[in-house]
């Protein structure tokens, strides 16, 4: 009987010794800084927000889609280059509408709304909101946003072309995924703002 107790005692001591030494030998992980809004985990890794990956969330992921949810006209010339009114009978401001072309100059979007006698005074911008988001899958390509003065028939060649501005919706060199992007025409007299969302 004494032998059994002795063996049990030795076994308990051995188990306690190794379990204690095992615990005391554990090395805690070293936390890292999580970038781009990532959050630290208990195992010292990072949970990355959509659009970022890597051990510290530093790698940006190219989106599979960019959605255009609003096209805002922030500025455009108040008269034709020769100084005349946009609409001469009677003299009035432009009746504006927008289109978007892809890099092949194919029109991929025509907004059905026309704002009549539009003029930029203060902060009275003009918002063209698609009925459903315009989905762009070729996100690294160049697009043109065009502004026209409506003269009776949408997309008619007789409509006055007010101007355009070009944009690449996503670039590897950009930082993050801005919800809006501003684009300006070459003359500086035309300015759009696109509201965007991203899909990965």
CSV table of C-alpha atoms in Angstrom, one decimal:
chain,number,residue,atom,x,y,z
A,1,UNK,CA,0.0,0.0,0.0
A,2,UNK,CA,2.9,2.4,0.9
A,3,UNK,CA,4.4,1.7,-2.5
A,4,UNK,CA,1.2,2.7,-4.3
A,5,UNK,CA,1.0,6.0,-2.3
A,6,UNK,CA,4.6,6.6,-2.9
A,7,UNK,CA,4.3,6.1,-6.7
A,8,UNK,CA,1.2,8.3,-6.8
A,9,UNK,CA,3.0,11.1,-4.9
A,10,UNK,CA,5.9,10.9,-7.3
A,11,UNK,CA,3.5,11.0,-10.3
A,12,UNK,CA,1.7,14.1,-9.0
A,13,UNK,CA,5.0,15.9,-8.3
A,14,UNK,CA,6.2,15.1,-11.9
A,15,UNK,CA,3.0,16.3,-13.5
A,16,UNK,CA,2.9,19.5,-11.5
A,17,UNK,CA,6.6,20.2,-12.2
A,18,UNK,CA,6.3,19.8,-16.0
A,19,UNK,CA,3.0,21.7,-16.2
A,20,UNK,CA,4.5,24.6,-14.3
A,21,UNK,CA,7.7,24.6,-16.3
A,22,UNK,CA,5.7,24.5,-19.5
A,23,UNK,CA,3.6,27.5,-18.4
A,24,UNK,CA,6.6,29.5,-17.3
A,25,UNK,CA,8.4,28.7,-20.6
A,26,UNK,CA,5.6,30.2,-22.8
A,27,UNK,CA,6.6,33.3,-24.7
A,28,UNK,CA,3.8,35.9,-25.1
A,29,UNK,CA,3.3,37.2,-28.6
A,30,UNK,CA,4.6,40.6,-29.5
A,31,UNK,CA,1.7,43.0,-30.6
A,32,UNK,CA,2.1,44.7,-34.0
A,33,UNK,CA,0.6,48.0,-35.2
A,34,UNK,CA,-2.4,47.3,-37.4
A,35,UNK,CA,-2.6,49.9,-40.2
A,36,UNK,CA,-5.5,51.3,-42.2
A,37,UNK,CA,-8.1,50.8,-39.5
A,38,UNK,CA,-7.2,47.2,-38.7
A,39,UNK,CA,-7.8,45.9,-35.1
A,40,UNK,CA,-5.4,43.8,-33.0
A,41,UNK,CA,-6.4,40.3,-32.1
A,42,UNK,CA,-5.5,38.3,-28.9
A,43,UNK,CA,-2.9,36.3,-30.9
A,44,UNK,CA,-1.2,39.6,-31.8
A,45,UNK,CA,-2.4,39.4,-35.4
A,46,UNK,CA,-4.7,41.9,-37.2
A,47,UNK,CA,-8.3,41.8,-38.4
A,48,UNK,CA,-8.2,44.0,-41.5
A,49,UNK,CA,-11.0,46.1,-42.9
A,50,UNK,CA,-12.3,45.4,-46.4
A,51,UNK,CA,-9.8,46.5,-49.0
A,52,UNK,CA,-6.7,45.7,-47.0
A,53,UNK,CA,-4.7,42.6,-46.2
A,54,UNK,CA,-1.3,41.4,-44.9
A,55,UNK,CA,-0.1,40.8,-41.4
A,56,UNK,CA,-0.4,44.4,-40.5
A,57,UNK,CA,-3.2,45.4,-43.0
A,58,UNK,CA,-0.7,47.4,-45.0
A,59,UNK,CA,-1.4,45.9,-48.4
A,60,UNK,CA,-4.2,47.5,-50.5
A,61,UNK,CA,-6.5,45.1,-52.4
A,62,UNK,CA,-7.6,46.1,-55.9
A,63,UNK,CA,-11.5,46.2,-55.9
A,64,UNK,CA,-13.3,44.1,-58.4
A,65,UNK,CA,-16.0,46.8,-58.8
A,66,UNK,CA,-16.3,50.5,-58.3
A,67,UNK,CA,-19.9,51.8,-58.1
A,68,UNK,CA,-20.8,55.3,-59.0
A,69,UNK,CA,-23.8,56.4,-56.9
A,70,UNK,CA,-23.9,60.1,-57.6
A,71,UNK,CA,-22.5,62.6,-60.2
A,72,UNK,CA,-22.4,66.1,-58.8
A,73,UNK,CA,-21.8,69.1,-61.1
A,74,UNK,CA,-20.0,71.6,-58.9
A,75,UNK,CA,-18.9,74.1,-61.5
A,76,UNK,CA,-19.3,74.9,-65.2
A,77,UNK,CA,-18.8,78.0,-67.4
A,78,UNK,CA,-21.8,80.4,-67.3
A,79,UNK,CA,-21.5,81.2,-71.0
A,80,UNK,CA,-20.2,79.9,-74.3
A,81,UNK,CA,-16.5,80.5,-75.1
A,82,UNK,CA,-17.6,83.5,-77.3
A,83,UNK,CA,-19.5,85.0,-74.3
A,84,UNK,CA,-23.0,84.2,-75.6
A,85,UNK,CA,-25.7,82.7,-73.6
A,86,UNK,CA,-26.0,78.9,-73.7
A,87,UNK,CA,-29.5,79.2,-75.0
A,88,UNK,CA,-30.2,82.2,-77.2
A,89,UNK,CA,-34.0,82.0,-77.7
A,90,UNK,CA,-34.8,83.4,-75.2
A,91,UNK,CA,-31.4,84.2,-73.6
A,92,UNK,CA,-31.0,81.8,-70.7
A,93,UNK,CA,-28.6,79.6,-68.9
A,94,UNK,CA,-27.7,76.0,-69.8
A,95,UNK,CA,-30.0,73.1,-69.5
A,96,UNK,CA,-27.5,70.6,-68.3
A,97,UNK,CA,-27.2,66.8,-68.4
A,98,UNK,CA,-24.3,64.3,-68.0
A,99,UNK,CA,-23.0,61.3,-69.8
A,100,UNK,CA,-20.0,59.0,-69.1
A,101,UNK,CA,-17.7,57.4,-71.7
A,102,UNK,CA,-15.3,54.6,-71.3
A,103,UNK,CA,-11.7,54.6,-72.7
A,104,UNK,CA,-13.0,53.5,-76.1
A,105,UNK,CA,-15.2,56.6,-76.1
A,106,UNK,CA,-18.4,54.5,-76.0
A,107,UNK,CA,-21.1,56.1,-73.9
A,108,UNK,CA,-21.8,53.8,-71.0
A,109,UNK,CA,-24.2,56.0,-69.1
A,110,UNK,CA,-26.7,58.8,-70.0
A,111,UNK,CA,-28.5,60.4,-67.1
A,112,UNK,CA,-32.2,61.0,-68.0
A,113,UNK,CA,-32.5,64.2,-65.9
A,114,UNK,CA,-32.0,67.7,-67.3
A,115,UNK,CA,-31.6,70.7,-65.0
A,116,UNK,CA,-33.0,73.7,-66.8
A,117,UNK,CA,-31.5,77.1,-66.6
A,118,UNK,CA,-28.8,75.8,-64.4
A,119,UNK,CA,-26.2,78.2,-62.9
A,120,UNK,CA,-23.7,77.8,-60.2
A,121,UNK,CA,-24.2,80.4,-57.5
A,122,UNK,CA,-22.8,79.7,-54.0
A,123,UNK,CA,-23.3,76.0,-53.2
A,124,UNK,CA,-26.2,75.2,-55.4
A,125,UNK,CA,-24.7,72.1,-57.0
A,126,UNK,CA,-26.6,69.7,-59.4
A,127,UNK,CA,-26.8,66.1,-58.4
A,128,UNK,CA,-27.3,63.4,-61.0
A,129,UNK,CA,-28.2,60.2,-59.1
A,130,UNK,CA,-28.5,56.9,-61.1
A,131,UNK,CA,-31.6,54.9,-60.4
A,132,UNK,CA,-29.2,52.1,-59.5
A,133,UNK,CA,-25.5,52.4,-59.0
A,134,UNK,CA,-23.4,52.4,-62.2
A,135,UNK,CA,-21.1,49.4,-61.8
A,136,UNK,CA,-17.6,49.7,-63.2
A,137,UNK,CA,-15.6,46.4,-63.4
A,138,UNK,CA,-12.6,47.8,-65.4
A,139,UNK,CA,-11.6,49.8,-62.4
A,140,UNK,CA,-8.1,50.8,-63.6
A,141,UNK,CA,-9.3,52.3,-66.9
A,142,UNK,CA,-9.9,55.9,-67.8
A,143,UNK,CA,-13.4,57.4,-68.0
A,144,UNK,CA,-14.7,60.7,-69.2
A,145,UNK,CA,-17.6,62.6,-67.6
A,146,UNK,CA,-19.2,64.9,-70.0
A,147,UNK,CA,-21.6,67.9,-69.5
A,148,UNK,CA,-24.0,69.0,-72.2
A,149,UNK,CA,-26.5,71.8,-72.8
A,150,UNK,CA,-29.8,70.2,-73.7
A,151,UNK,CA,-31.4,71.7,-76.8
A,152,UNK,CA,-34.5,69.5,-77.3
A,153,UNK,CA,-33.3,65.9,-77.8
A,154,UNK,CA,-31.0,64.0,-75.4
A,155,UNK,CA,-27.7,63.0,-77.0
A,156,UNK,CA,-28.5,64.9,-80.2
A,157,UNK,CA,-25.5,66.2,-82.0
A,158,UNK,CA,-27.0,69.7,-82.0
A,159,UNK,CA,-26.7,69.9,-78.2
A,160,UNK,CA,-23.9,72.1,-77.0
A,161,UNK,CA,-20.9,70.4,-75.5
A,162,UNK,CA,-20.0,72.2,-72.4
A,163,UNK,CA,-16.9,70.2,-71.5
A,164,UNK,CA,-15.5,67.0,-69.9
A,165,UNK,CA,-13.2,65.7,-67.2
A,166,UNK,CA,-11.3,62.5,-67.1
A,167,UNK,CA,-10.9,60.1,-64.2
A,168,UNK,CA,-9.4,56.7,-63.3
A,169,UNK,CA,-11.8,55.3,-60.6
A,170,UNK,CA,-9.1,53.2,-58.9
A,171,UNK,CA,-5.3,53.4,-59.0
A,172,UNK,CA,-2.7,51.3,-57.2
A,173,UNK,CA,-0.9,54.5,-56.3
A,174,UNK,CA,-3.9,56.0,-54.5
A,175,UNK,CA,-4.2,55.8,-50.7
A,176,UNK,CA,-7.3,54.1,-49.4
A,177,UNK,CA,-10.7,54.1,-51.0
A,178,UNK,CA,-12.2,57.6,-50.9
A,179,UNK,CA,-16.0,57.8,-51.0
A,180,UNK,CA,-15.8,60.9,-53.3
A,181,UNK,CA,-13.4,62.0,-56.0
A,182,UNK,CA,-13.2,65.4,-57.6
A,183,UNK,CA,-12.4,65.8,-61.3
A,184,UNK,CA,-11.7,69.0,-63.1
A,185,UNK,CA,-11.8,69.9,-66.8
A,186,UNK,CA,-8.7,71.2,-68.6
A,187,UNK,CA,-9.9,74.8,-68.5
A,188,UNK,CA,-10.5,74.7,-64.7
A,189,UNK,CA,-14.0,76.0,-65.4
A,190,UNK,CA,-15.7,72.6,-65.1
A,191,UNK,CA,-15.7,70.4,-61.9
A,192,UNK,CA,-17.5,67.2,-61.0
A,193,UNK,CA,-17.6,65.2,-57.9
A,194,UNK,CA,-18.3,61.4,-58.0
A,195,UNK,CA,-19.6,59.5,-55.0
A,196,UNK,CA,-18.2,56.0,-55.1
A,197,UNK,CA,-18.4,52.7,-53.3
A,198,UNK,CA,-16.2,49.6,-53.7
A,199,UNK,CA,-16.6,45.8,-53.9
A,200,UNK,CA,-13.8,43.3,-53.3
